[in-house]
Amino acid sequence: MGRPVSPSPVRAEDPRPRDTHTRTRPRTYRRAGTGWRLRIGTFAATAAMVSAGVVLGAQPAAAAPAPIKLTSASCPAEIVQGQTSGCVTELQNLLNAHGAGLVVDGQFGAGTLYAVREYQAATAIAVDGRVGPATKSKLYATAGSAPAPST
């Protein structure tokens, strides 16, 4: 003896009338649930945590170190990428005076390196990305005026 055979399922007709003139496919009805509320709540909670810096572990922005004149004894002979100091803050301020548009944060990063190279090229200094004596003196000599393009 085997299992009893059940008859094939019979689909009941949809009791709602169909508009045969405008639709060619039958309507599909979704059951309203609470899933959308959960998604909205999750989104709102995530947005609140991100704006508070909880999710990303954000720290408040630290102020840039106080600027130190590049020719002072406190600054190294050459300022190079990777350094963070008041000397870099002064360098960024001087480069901004020449139109660099840097964020002054006291960190010699890629943006500052690019601005140094652009300045060196525009003032006919050897383009090496290092801020040595020649670059320092030229930055102060031009005193914030835009350098003439080299030809």
GROMACS .gro file of C-alpha atoms in nm:
model
  151
    1MET     CA    1   0.000   0.000   0.000
    2GLY     CA    2   0.127   0.336  -0.080
    3ARG     CA    3   0.051   0.683   0.026
    4PRO     CA    4  -0.288   0.820  -0.058
    5VAL     CA    5  -0.282   1.037  -0.363
    6SER     CA    6  -0.411   1.385  -0.299
    7PRO     CA    7  -0.595   1.561  -0.573
    8SER     CA    8  -0.411   1.842  -0.748
    9PRO     CA    9  -0.460   2.178  -0.582
   10VAL     CA   10  -0.747   2.380  -0.713
   11ARG     CA   11  -0.708   2.754  -0.728
   12ALA     CA   12  -1.005   2.957  -0.635
   13GLU     CA   13  -1.092   3.248  -0.856
   14ASP     CA   14  -1.004   3.589  -0.723
   15PRO     CA   15  -1.332   3.734  -0.596
   16ARG     CA   16  -1.222   4.088  -0.692
   17PRO     CA   17  -1.330   4.198  -1.036
   18ARG     CA   18  -1.061   4.241  -1.298
   19ASP     CA   19  -1.042   4.531  -1.532
   20THR     CA   20  -0.988   4.355  -1.863
   21HIS     CA   21  -0.965   4.672  -2.066
   22THR     CA   22  -0.652   4.824  -1.910
   23ARG     CA   23  -0.465   4.525  -1.770
   24THR     CA   24  -0.348   4.219  -1.948
   25ARG     CA   25  -0.180   4.058  -1.650
   26PRO     CA   26  -0.360   3.962  -1.331
   27ARG     CA   27  -0.309   4.190  -1.035
   28THR     CA   28  -0.072   4.082  -0.766
   29TYR     CA   29  -0.161   4.175  -0.415
   30ARG     CA   30   0.107   4.210  -0.152
   31ARG     CA   31   0.027   4.146   0.202
   32ALA     CA   32   0.108   4.452   0.411
   33GLY     CA   33   0.355   4.361   0.679
   34THR     CA   34   0.581   4.520   0.934
   35GLY     CA   35   0.902   4.462   0.736
   36TRP     CA   36   0.909   4.819   0.611
   37ARG     CA   37   0.892   4.950   0.967
   38LEU     CA   38   1.193   4.741   1.062
   39ARG     CA   39   1.390   4.865   0.761
   40ILE     CA   40   1.305   5.230   0.832
   41GLY     CA   41   1.397   5.189   1.199
   42THR     CA   42   1.727   5.023   1.113
   43PHE     CA   43   1.808   5.297   0.864
   44ALA     CA   44   1.726   5.571   1.114
   45ALA     CA   45   1.935   5.410   1.388
   46THR     CA   46   2.232   5.360   1.155
   47ALA     CA   47   2.211   5.720   1.031
   48ALA     CA   48   2.204   5.848   1.389
   49MET     CA   49   2.508   5.640   1.487
   50VAL     CA   50   2.706   5.745   1.179
   51SER     CA   51   2.634   6.112   1.240
   52ALA     CA   52   2.741   6.067   1.603
   53GLY     CA   53   3.062   5.894   1.489
   54VAL     CA   54   2.983   5.570   1.674
   55VAL     CA   55   2.995   5.336   1.375
   56LEU     CA   56   3.306   5.474   1.211
   57GLY     CA   57   3.495   5.543   1.532
   58ALA     CA   58   3.539   5.905   1.431
   59GLN     CA   59   3.739   6.133   1.651
   60PRO     CA   60   3.681   6.506   1.675
   61ALA     CA   61   3.898   6.697   1.432
   62ALA     CA   62   4.221   6.798   1.600
   63ALA     CA   63   4.337   7.153   1.554
   64ALA     CA   64   4.646   7.208   1.344
   65PRO     CA   65   4.969   7.270   1.537
   66ALA     CA   66   5.060   7.636   1.579
   67PRO     CA   67   5.263   7.765   1.283
   68ILE     CA   68   5.640   7.789   1.327
   69LYS     CA   69   5.847   8.001   1.090
   70LEU     CA   70   6.028   7.772   0.845
   71THR     CA   71   6.361   7.945   0.899
   72SER     CA   72   6.356   7.900   1.277
   73ALA     CA   73   6.580   7.653   1.456
   74SER     CA   74   6.269   7.451   1.553
   75CYS     CA   75   6.213   7.340   1.193
   76PRO     CA   76   6.427   7.073   1.029
   77ALA     CA   77   6.657   7.162   0.740
   78GLU     CA   78   6.423   6.976   0.503
   79ILE     CA   79   6.051   6.928   0.547
   80VAL     CA   80   5.936   6.609   0.374
   81GLN     CA   81   5.621   6.406   0.328
   82GLY     CA   82   5.503   6.225   0.641
   83GLN     CA   83   5.596   6.497   0.890
   84THR     CA   84   5.343   6.657   1.123
   85SER     CA   85   5.438   6.980   1.296
   86GLY     CA   86   5.390   7.352   1.320
   87CYS     CA   87   5.649   7.386   1.044
   88VAL     CA   88   5.413   7.200   0.811
   89THR     CA   89   5.128   7.427   0.925
   90GLU     CA   90   5.338   7.731   0.827
   91LEU     CA   91   5.427   7.566   0.495
   92GLN     CA   92   5.060   7.499   0.419
   93ASN     CA   93   4.971   7.860   0.505
   94LEU     CA   94   5.244   7.989   0.272
   95LEU     CA   95   5.137   7.756  -0.009
   96ASN     CA   96   4.776   7.868   0.038
   97ALA     CA   97   4.892   8.228   0.008
   98HIS     CA   98   5.023   8.125  -0.333
   99GLY     CA   99   4.687   7.974  -0.430
  100ALA     CA  100   4.727   7.608  -0.330
  101GLY     CA  101   4.392   7.572  -0.150
  102LEU     CA  102   4.512   7.319   0.108
  103VAL     CA  103   4.338   7.217   0.428
  104VAL     CA  104   4.573   7.345   0.699
  105ASP     CA  105   4.612   7.048   0.932
  106GLY     CA  106   4.987   7.041   0.996
  107GLN     CA  107   5.029   6.707   0.818
  108PHE     CA  108   5.255   6.679   0.513
  109GLY     CA  109   5.039   6.445   0.307
  110ALA     CA  110   4.980   6.386  -0.062
  111GLY     CA  111   4.798   6.716  -0.114
  112THR     CA  112   5.078   6.917   0.041
  113LEU     CA  113   5.336   6.723  -0.159
  114TYR     CA  114   5.151   6.802  -0.481
  115ALA     CA  115   5.129   7.172  -0.387
  116VAL     CA  116   5.502   7.184  -0.306
  117ARG     CA  117   5.591   7.028  -0.641
  118GLU     CA  118   5.359   7.267  -0.825
  119TYR     CA  119   5.516   7.564  -0.646
  120GLN     CA  120   5.867   7.441  -0.718
  121ALA     CA  121   5.788   7.397  -1.086
  122ALA     CA  122   5.627   7.743  -1.107
  123THR     CA  123   5.926   7.914  -0.944
  124ALA     CA  124   6.201   7.728  -1.131
  125ILE     CA  125   6.324   7.538  -0.825
  126ALA     CA  126   6.433   7.176  -0.864
  127VAL     CA  127   6.111   6.974  -0.832
  128ASP     CA  128   6.180   6.715  -0.565
  129GLY     CA  129   5.889   6.761  -0.324
  130ARG     CA  130   6.128   6.844  -0.039
  131VAL     CA  131   6.109   7.183   0.126
  132GLY     CA  132   6.473   7.275   0.169
  133PRO     CA  133   6.650   7.610   0.201
  134ALA     CA  134   6.583   7.718  -0.159
  135THR     CA  135   6.209   7.649  -0.138
  136LYS     CA  136   6.180   7.808   0.206
  137SER     CA  137   6.353   8.130   0.104
  138LYS     CA  138   6.153   8.152  -0.220
  139LEU     CA  139   5.824   8.106  -0.029
  140TYR     CA  140   5.907   8.399   0.198
  141ALA     CA  141   6.060   8.612  -0.085
  142THR     CA  142   5.744   8.596  -0.292
  143ALA     CA  143   5.545   8.679   0.026
  144GLY     CA  144   5.217   8.534  -0.085
  145SER     CA  145   5.217   8.674  -0.436
  146ALA     CA  146   5.140   8.424  -0.707
  147PRO     CA  147   5.462   8.312  -0.874
  148ALA     CA  148   5.507   8.389  -1.240
  149PRO     CA  149   5.484   8.078  -1.454
  150SER     CA  150   5.823   7.953  -1.568
  151THR     CA  151   5.881   7.938  -1.941
   0.00000   0.00000   0.00000
